[in-house]
């Protein structure tokens, strides 16, 4: 079984194409099972920064 960062909150941000739940792009989601373990690990390591960037962007938008 391949582990996934999916948390079942599958909604893409229309501005940047990043899933609001896991932080992956639609291409990463669709190719996930075909990626090597190293590719999945690289994507997974990028997700916290992507998700924190999403939250920061929403704060700016909400305040502005």
Short mmCIF file of C-alpha atoms in Angstrom, two decimals:
data_model
loop_
_atom_site.label_atom_id
_atom_site.label_comp_id
_atom_site.label_asym_id
_atom_site.label_seq_id
_atom_site.Cartn_x
_atom_site.Cartn_y
_atom_site.Cartn_z
CA UNK A 1 0.00 0.00 0.00
CA UNK A 2 1.33 3.43 -0.96
CA UNK A 3 1.05 6.07 1.73
CA UNK A 4 -0.54 9.34 0.74
CA UNK A 5 -0.80 12.79 2.35
CA UNK A 6 -4.48 12.96 1.36
CA UNK A 7 -6.74 13.97 4.26
CA UNK A 8 -9.98 13.71 2.25
CA UNK A 9 -10.37 17.49 1.89
CA UNK A 10 -10.08 17.49 -1.88
CA UNK A 11 -10.58 21.09 -2.97
CA UNK A 12 -8.22 22.83 -5.37
CA UNK A 13 -7.36 26.50 -4.92
CA UNK A 14 -8.26 28.04 -8.29
CA UNK A 15 -5.44 30.61 -8.06
CA UNK A 16 -2.54 28.22 -7.74
CA UNK A 17 -3.91 24.70 -8.32
CA UNK A 18 -2.88 23.44 -4.88
CA UNK A 19 -5.18 21.11 -2.94
CA UNK A 20 -6.37 22.84 0.23
CA UNK A 21 -6.30 19.53 2.09
CA UNK A 22 -2.93 17.97 1.28
CA UNK A 23 -1.04 20.69 -0.62
CA UNK A 24 -0.37 18.67 -3.76
CA UNK A 25 -0.99 19.85 -7.31
CA UNK A 26 -3.51 18.07 -9.53
CA UNK A 27 -0.61 16.58 -11.51
CA UNK A 28 1.00 15.23 -8.33
CA UNK A 29 -2.31 13.77 -7.19
CA UNK A 30 -3.00 12.08 -10.52
CA UNK A 31 0.53 10.66 -10.85
CA UNK A 32 1.00 9.73 -7.18
CA UNK A 33 0.86 5.95 -7.62
CA UNK A 34 3.23 6.10 -10.59
CA UNK A 35 5.87 8.16 -8.75
CA UNK A 36 8.91 6.52 -7.24
CA UNK A 37 9.25 6.48 -3.46
CA UNK A 38 11.92 9.19 -3.76
CA UNK A 39 9.62 11.42 -5.83
CA UNK A 40 6.77 10.98 -3.34
CA UNK A 41 9.16 11.77 -0.46
CA UNK A 42 10.31 14.97 -2.21
CA UNK A 43 6.73 16.12 -2.78
CA UNK A 44 5.75 15.20 0.78
CA UNK A 45 8.65 17.23 2.19
CA UNK A 46 7.43 20.30 0.24
CA UNK A 47 3.85 20.10 1.48
CA UNK A 48 4.15 21.86 4.88
CA UNK A 49 5.62 24.97 3.22
CA UNK A 50 2.97 24.93 0.51
CA UNK A 51 0.16 24.62 3.02
CA UNK A 52 1.55 27.38 5.26
CA UNK A 53 1.84 29.58 2.16
CA UNK A 54 -1.81 28.84 1.40
CA UNK A 55 -2.84 29.94 4.89
CA UNK A 56 -0.71 33.09 4.74
CA UNK A 57 -2.20 34.00 1.36
CA UNK A 58 -5.72 33.57 2.65
CA UNK A 59 -4.98 35.79 5.66
CA UNK A 60 -3.71 38.55 3.37
CA UNK A 61 -6.75 38.20 1.11
CA UNK A 62 -9.17 38.19 4.03
CA UNK A 63 -7.58 41.29 5.57
CA UNK A 64 -7.30 43.11 2.26
#
